[in-house]
């Protein structure tokens, strides 16, 4: 490849942007990439991502799997196009909100709703930046909301990604509760009550004191939205940071990515064995501390009984 040549777009991305070549031959009846993707999204919405296969989508459309491969040559491409279709464009009304913070909160809430409508999207792996039209539009909206602030380009991107991350985490948890509710026949509040009951049975004050206090404070039965609280406090921090920049204070020093040591990535056998030994030692230590705590409780009870009988 010369300095002026650009790498070829992967077929899935090219299809998403509408620049991939159409098949020379295809089934006689009407067929298109759009119809294939729409059928796949409908299947995933109804039965989950596990139900999606080229054969299942072809059957839904009344064609053979080979007919689909003329349009979408790999399942990974189909999954990418499904995600793009389900994502859609951010509603224009979201950007009518007043101020950067209101815009970001509107985007956050809409993204959570998006995940709740299509929970299977949360099962798809994140393999890099979203280089597709609709996904790019959401990121663009987040960046646009921050354009008039004193944040640097890197800081605007970090803030937009933080909001997206909050939305995804909220979607993962809420979709999980919805799935539990659907599978068990229980209402969402009944699922939460059952979970709180299970925590109450296994979490002791001796072993997990802070978590035990949270249970006794009925945190798991609270109607408060912890995810909304978290994203609001994140934006509080961004607002305070912007205010400091407006006062003339310098930008924070950029930080590097958290990475694994190259030796860990290489999968060195002796390193893995040593790490396993550390995990086993930590497990043994936790078990010993549990025995110690129980022995202390038993000793206190014996002492109390001895004092009472004496």
Short mmCIF file of C-alpha atoms in Angstrom, two decimals:
data_model
loop_
_atom_site.label_atom_id
_atom_site.label_comp_id
_atom_site.label_asym_id
_atom_site.label_seq_id
_atom_site.Cartn_x
_atom_site.Cartn_y
_atom_site.Cartn_z
CA UNK A 1 0.00 0.00 0.00
CA UNK A 2 1.43 3.43 -0.94
CA UNK A 3 1.29 6.52 1.24
CA UNK A 4 -1.76 7.77 -0.67
CA UNK A 5 -3.75 4.53 -0.60
CA UNK A 6 -6.38 4.08 2.11
CA UNK A 7 -7.23 0.72 3.71
CA UNK A 8 -10.34 -0.91 2.32
CA UNK A 9 -13.40 -0.63 4.54
CA UNK A 10 -14.47 -3.92 6.15
CA UNK A 11 -17.61 -5.14 4.37
CA UNK A 12 -19.87 -4.71 7.41
CA UNK A 13 -18.86 -1.06 7.82
CA UNK A 14 -19.14 -0.50 4.06
CA UNK A 15 -22.66 -1.93 4.14
CA UNK A 16 -23.59 0.33 7.05
CA UNK A 17 -22.45 3.39 5.09
CA UNK A 18 -24.12 2.17 1.89
CA UNK A 19 -20.91 2.00 -0.12
CA UNK A 20 -20.59 -1.78 -0.51
CA UNK A 21 -21.12 -3.30 -3.93
CA UNK A 22 -24.47 -5.00 -4.44
CA UNK A 23 -24.50 -8.69 -5.39
CA UNK A 24 -24.47 -9.42 -9.09
CA UNK A 25 -27.03 -12.17 -8.72
CA UNK A 26 -29.70 -12.76 -6.15
CA UNK A 27 -33.01 -14.50 -5.51
CA UNK A 28 -35.77 -13.71 -7.93
CA UNK A 29 -38.05 -12.44 -5.19
CA UNK A 30 -37.38 -9.10 -3.55
CA UNK A 31 -34.39 -9.15 -1.20
CA UNK A 32 -32.10 -6.49 0.25
CA UNK A 33 -29.62 -5.96 3.06
CA UNK A 34 -32.23 -3.75 4.77
CA UNK A 35 -34.87 -6.50 4.79
CA UNK A 36 -32.36 -9.04 6.12
CA UNK A 37 -31.30 -6.74 8.95
CA UNK A 38 -34.89 -5.79 9.86
CA UNK A 39 -35.82 -9.48 10.09
CA UNK A 40 -32.78 -10.22 12.24
CA UNK A 41 -33.59 -7.35 14.64
CA UNK A 42 -37.20 -8.54 14.95
CA UNK A 43 -35.94 -12.03 15.74
CA UNK A 44 -33.50 -10.76 18.37
CA UNK A 45 -36.14 -8.53 19.98
CA UNK A 46 -38.54 -11.47 20.22
CA UNK A 47 -36.21 -14.33 21.16
CA UNK A 48 -32.82 -12.89 22.08
CA UNK A 49 -29.54 -12.71 20.24
CA UNK A 50 -28.98 -16.46 20.66
CA UNK A 51 -31.85 -17.12 18.26
CA UNK A 52 -30.21 -15.16 15.45
CA UNK A 53 -28.45 -17.21 12.80
CA UNK A 54 -28.24 -16.89 9.05
CA UNK A 55 -30.48 -19.94 8.75
CA UNK A 56 -33.09 -18.54 11.17
CA UNK A 57 -33.17 -15.16 9.43
CA UNK A 58 -33.43 -16.82 6.02
CA UNK A 59 -36.30 -18.98 7.25
CA UNK A 60 -38.09 -15.91 8.60
CA UNK A 61 -37.82 -14.29 5.16
CA UNK A 62 -38.68 -17.44 3.22
CA UNK A 63 -35.29 -17.82 1.55
CA UNK A 64 -32.35 -20.19 1.79
CA UNK A 65 -29.28 -19.25 3.87
CA UNK A 66 -27.19 -19.12 0.70
CA UNK A 67 -29.46 -16.38 -0.60
CA UNK A 68 -28.58 -14.23 2.41
CA UNK A 69 -24.85 -14.76 1.98
CA UNK A 70 -25.02 -12.99 -1.37
CA UNK A 71 -25.94 -9.82 0.56
CA UNK A 72 -24.34 -10.30 4.01
CA UNK A 73 -21.32 -12.54 3.76
CA UNK A 74 -20.62 -13.09 7.49
CA UNK A 75 -22.63 -13.27 10.69
CA UNK A 76 -20.34 -10.67 12.32
CA UNK A 77 -21.36 -8.24 9.60
CA UNK A 78 -25.01 -9.04 10.27
CA UNK A 79 -24.57 -8.36 14.00
CA UNK A 80 -22.90 -5.03 13.22
CA UNK A 81 -25.75 -4.02 10.92
CA UNK A 82 -28.34 -5.16 13.49
CA UNK A 83 -26.72 -2.96 16.11
CA UNK A 84 -26.70 -0.06 13.68
CA UNK A 85 -30.38 -0.57 12.80
CA UNK A 86 -31.50 -0.88 16.42
CA UNK A 87 -29.42 2.13 17.50
CA UNK A 88 -31.07 4.50 15.04
CA UNK A 89 -30.39 8.23 15.16
CA UNK A 90 -30.59 10.28 18.36
CA UNK A 91 -33.89 12.21 18.35
CA UNK A 92 -33.34 15.82 17.30
CA UNK A 93 -35.43 17.04 20.25
CA UNK A 94 -32.69 15.89 22.65
CA UNK A 95 -30.38 18.63 21.48
CA UNK A 96 -33.02 21.28 22.10
CA UNK A 97 -32.40 21.02 25.84
CA UNK A 98 -30.86 24.10 27.46
CA UNK A 99 -27.17 23.80 28.28
CA UNK A 100 -24.57 21.06 27.93
CA UNK A 101 -25.64 19.23 31.06
CA UNK A 102 -29.31 18.98 30.12
CA UNK A 103 -28.34 17.76 26.66
CA UNK A 104 -26.09 15.03 28.07
CA UNK A 105 -28.76 13.91 30.54
CA UNK A 106 -31.31 13.70 27.72
CA UNK A 107 -28.88 11.60 25.68
CA UNK A 108 -28.22 9.38 28.72
CA UNK A 109 -31.91 8.72 29.33
CA UNK A 110 -32.59 7.98 25.67
CA UNK A 111 -29.67 5.55 25.50
CA UNK A 112 -30.98 3.67 28.53
CA UNK A 113 -34.37 3.39 26.81
CA UNK A 114 -32.63 2.14 23.69
CA UNK A 115 -31.00 -0.70 25.65
CA UNK A 116 -34.29 -1.58 27.32
CA UNK A 117 -36.02 -1.80 23.92
CA UNK A 118 -33.22 -3.95 22.48
CA UNK A 119 -31.47 -5.67 25.43
CA UNK A 120 -29.68 -8.10 23.10
CA UNK A 121 -27.44 -5.20 22.05
CA UNK A 122 -25.76 -5.44 25.45
CA UNK A 123 -24.59 -8.97 24.61
CA UNK A 124 -22.61 -7.80 21.59
CA UNK A 125 -18.88 -7.37 22.27
CA UNK A 126 -17.26 -3.97 22.09
CA UNK A 127 -14.48 -4.31 19.52
CA UNK A 128 -13.50 -0.69 19.05
CA UNK A 129 -14.94 2.70 18.19
CA UNK A 130 -18.41 2.69 16.57
CA UNK A 131 -17.47 3.43 12.95
CA UNK A 132 -21.04 3.32 11.63
CA UNK A 133 -23.43 6.20 10.79
CA UNK A 134 -25.97 5.89 13.59
CA UNK A 135 -23.48 5.04 16.34
CA UNK A 136 -21.30 7.93 15.17
CA UNK A 137 -24.33 10.26 15.35
CA UNK A 138 -24.82 9.50 19.06
CA UNK A 139 -21.18 10.20 19.83
CA UNK A 140 -21.34 13.35 17.71
CA UNK A 141 -24.36 14.55 19.71
CA UNK A 142 -22.49 14.06 22.98
CA UNK A 143 -19.50 15.99 21.69
CA UNK A 144 -21.71 18.73 20.22
CA UNK A 145 -23.36 19.24 23.62
CA UNK A 146 -19.94 20.16 25.04
CA UNK A 147 -18.63 22.31 22.18
CA UNK A 148 -19.24 25.64 23.90
CA UNK A 149 -17.47 24.60 27.10
CA UNK A 150 -13.83 25.21 28.00
CA UNK A 151 -13.08 21.48 27.87
CA UNK A 152 -10.33 20.30 25.55
CA UNK A 153 -11.09 17.89 22.71
CA UNK A 154 -9.86 14.95 24.81
CA UNK A 155 -11.93 16.08 27.80
CA UNK A 156 -15.08 16.42 25.70
CA UNK A 157 -14.58 12.91 24.36
CA UNK A 158 -13.94 11.54 27.87
CA UNK A 159 -17.12 13.16 29.19
CA UNK A 160 -19.26 11.88 26.31
CA UNK A 161 -17.86 8.37 26.81
CA UNK A 162 -18.53 8.55 30.54
CA UNK A 163 -22.22 9.33 29.92
CA UNK A 164 -22.45 6.50 27.40
CA UNK A 165 -20.80 4.15 29.89
CA UNK A 166 -23.28 5.09 32.61
CA UNK A 167 -26.16 4.42 30.22
CA UNK A 168 -24.77 1.04 29.21
CA UNK A 169 -24.22 -0.07 32.81
CA UNK A 170 -27.75 1.02 33.75
CA UNK A 171 -29.10 -0.83 30.71
CA UNK A 172 -27.24 -4.02 31.62
CA UNK A 173 -28.68 -4.11 35.14
CA UNK A 174 -32.22 -3.07 34.21
CA UNK A 175 -32.35 -5.49 31.29
CA UNK A 176 -31.18 -8.25 33.63
CA UNK A 177 -34.02 -7.54 36.05
CA UNK A 178 -36.49 -7.44 33.17
CA UNK A 179 -35.25 -10.83 31.96
CA UNK A 180 -35.54 -12.29 35.48
CA UNK A 181 -39.05 -10.93 35.74
CA UNK A 182 -40.01 -12.43 32.38
CA UNK A 183 -38.49 -15.82 33.20
CA UNK A 184 -39.89 -16.10 36.72
CA UNK A 185 -43.27 -14.50 36.17
CA UNK A 186 -42.57 -12.13 39.06
CA UNK A 187 -43.08 -8.39 38.92
CA UNK A 188 -39.84 -6.34 38.92
CA UNK A 189 -40.42 -5.27 42.51
CA UNK A 190 -40.92 -8.91 43.50
CA UNK A 191 -37.61 -9.80 41.84
CA UNK A 192 -35.91 -7.06 43.88
CA UNK A 193 -37.56 -8.31 47.08
CA UNK A 194 -36.38 -11.86 46.40
CA UNK A 195 -32.86 -10.63 45.77
CA UNK A 196 -32.90 -8.61 49.00
CA UNK A 197 -34.07 -11.73 50.87
CA UNK A 198 -31.20 -13.79 49.46
CA UNK A 199 -28.66 -11.14 50.45
CA UNK A 200 -30.18 -11.05 53.93
CA UNK A 201 -29.65 -14.79 54.32
CA UNK A 202 -25.99 -15.00 53.33
CA UNK A 203 -24.39 -11.63 54.20
CA UNK A 204 -23.14 -11.43 57.78
CA UNK A 205 -21.96 -8.37 59.69
CA UNK A 206 -18.77 -10.18 60.67
CA UNK A 207 -17.68 -10.94 57.12
CA UNK A 208 -19.19 -8.04 55.15
CA UNK A 209 -19.94 -5.27 57.69
CA UNK A 210 -20.55 -2.41 55.24
CA UNK A 211 -22.75 -4.52 52.96
CA UNK A 212 -24.68 -5.80 55.98
CA UNK A 213 -25.40 -2.23 57.06
CA UNK A 214 -26.64 -1.45 53.54
CA UNK A 215 -29.02 -4.43 53.72
CA UNK A 216 -30.35 -3.31 57.09
CA UNK A 217 -30.88 0.16 55.61
CA UNK A 218 -33.03 -1.59 52.94
CA UNK A 219 -30.89 -0.27 50.10
CA UNK A 220 -31.91 -3.16 47.87
CA UNK A 221 -35.58 -2.30 48.32
CA UNK A 222 -35.17 1.42 47.75
CA UNK A 223 -37.00 3.04 44.85
CA UNK A 224 -34.16 5.53 44.38
CA UNK A 225 -32.29 5.27 41.07
CA UNK A 226 -28.59 4.67 41.88
CA UNK A 227 -27.60 5.01 38.23
CA UNK A 228 -29.18 8.44 37.89
CA UNK A 229 -27.40 9.48 41.07
CA UNK A 230 -24.06 8.28 39.68
CA UNK A 231 -24.34 10.07 36.34
CA UNK A 232 -25.56 13.27 38.03
CA UNK A 233 -22.56 13.25 40.39
CA UNK A 234 -20.22 12.60 37.46
CA UNK A 235 -21.65 15.67 35.73
CA UNK A 236 -21.32 17.62 38.99
CA UNK A 237 -17.60 16.92 38.77
CA UNK A 238 -17.45 17.97 35.12
CA UNK A 239 -19.35 21.16 35.93
CA UNK A 240 -16.93 22.00 38.75
CA UNK A 241 -14.00 21.30 36.43
CA UNK A 242 -15.42 23.55 33.71
CA UNK A 243 -15.98 26.29 36.28
CA UNK A 244 -12.31 25.99 37.30
CA UNK A 245 -11.25 26.31 33.66
CA UNK A 246 -13.43 29.38 33.29
CA UNK A 247 -11.57 30.88 36.26
CA UNK A 248 -8.32 30.40 34.36
CA UNK A 249 -7.09 27.25 36.07
CA UNK A 250 -5.11 24.89 33.82
CA UNK A 251 -6.42 21.70 32.24
CA UNK A 252 -5.66 18.47 34.06
CA UNK A 253 -2.66 16.50 32.83
CA UNK A 254 -3.81 13.75 30.44
CA UNK A 255 -3.48 10.25 31.86
CA UNK A 256 -2.47 7.08 30.07
CA UNK A 257 -4.63 4.02 29.50
CA UNK A 258 -4.62 1.26 32.09
CA UNK A 259 -2.83 -1.66 30.48
CA UNK A 260 -1.70 -5.16 31.34
CA UNK A 261 1.96 -5.93 31.72
CA UNK A 262 3.28 -7.38 28.44
CA UNK A 263 4.29 -10.52 30.32
CA UNK A 264 0.66 -11.11 31.30
CA UNK A 265 -0.52 -10.57 27.74
CA UNK A 266 2.08 -13.06 26.51
CA UNK A 267 0.62 -15.69 28.83
CA UNK A 268 3.88 -16.74 30.50
CA UNK A 269 3.27 -20.11 32.17
CA UNK A 270 5.32 -19.45 35.30
CA UNK A 271 3.64 -16.07 35.77
CA UNK A 272 0.19 -17.65 35.47
CA UNK A 273 1.14 -20.36 37.98
CA UNK A 274 2.41 -17.72 40.41
CA UNK A 275 -0.79 -15.68 40.03
CA UNK A 276 -2.86 -18.80 40.64
CA UNK A 277 -0.85 -19.52 43.79
CA UNK A 278 -1.54 -15.97 45.01
CA UNK A 279 -5.28 -16.41 44.41
CA UNK A 280 -5.26 -19.72 46.30
CA UNK A 281 -3.35 -18.12 49.19
CA UNK A 282 -5.84 -15.25 49.33
CA UNK A 283 -8.70 -17.75 49.34
CA UNK A 284 -7.10 -19.66 52.20
CA UNK A 285 -6.54 -16.44 54.12
CA UNK A 286 -10.19 -15.43 53.72
CA UNK A 287 -11.30 -18.84 54.97
CA UNK A 288 -8.95 -18.60 57.97
CA UNK A 289 -10.26 -15.15 58.86
CA UNK A 290 -13.80 -16.46 58.67
CA UNK A 291 -12.90 -19.27 61.09
CA UNK A 292 -11.19 -16.73 63.35
CA UNK A 293 -14.28 -14.49 63.39
CA UNK A 294 -16.54 -17.40 64.19
CA UNK A 295 -14.20 -18.57 66.95
CA UNK A 296 -14.25 -15.05 68.44
CA UNK A 297 -18.07 -15.02 68.34
CA UNK A 298 -18.20 -18.45 70.02
CA UNK A 299 -15.72 -17.34 72.68
CA UNK A 300 -17.78 -14.25 73.47
CA UNK A 301 -20.93 -16.35 73.75
CA UNK A 302 -19.21 -18.82 76.13
CA UNK A 303 -17.89 -15.94 78.23
CA UNK A 304 -21.37 -14.40 78.39
CA UNK A 305 -22.91 -17.73 79.44
CA UNK A 306 -20.18 -18.24 82.09
CA UNK A 307 -20.80 -14.79 83.55
CA UNK A 308 -24.53 -15.35 83.57
CA UNK A 309 -24.25 -18.74 85.31
CA UNK A 310 -21.64 -17.44 87.76
#
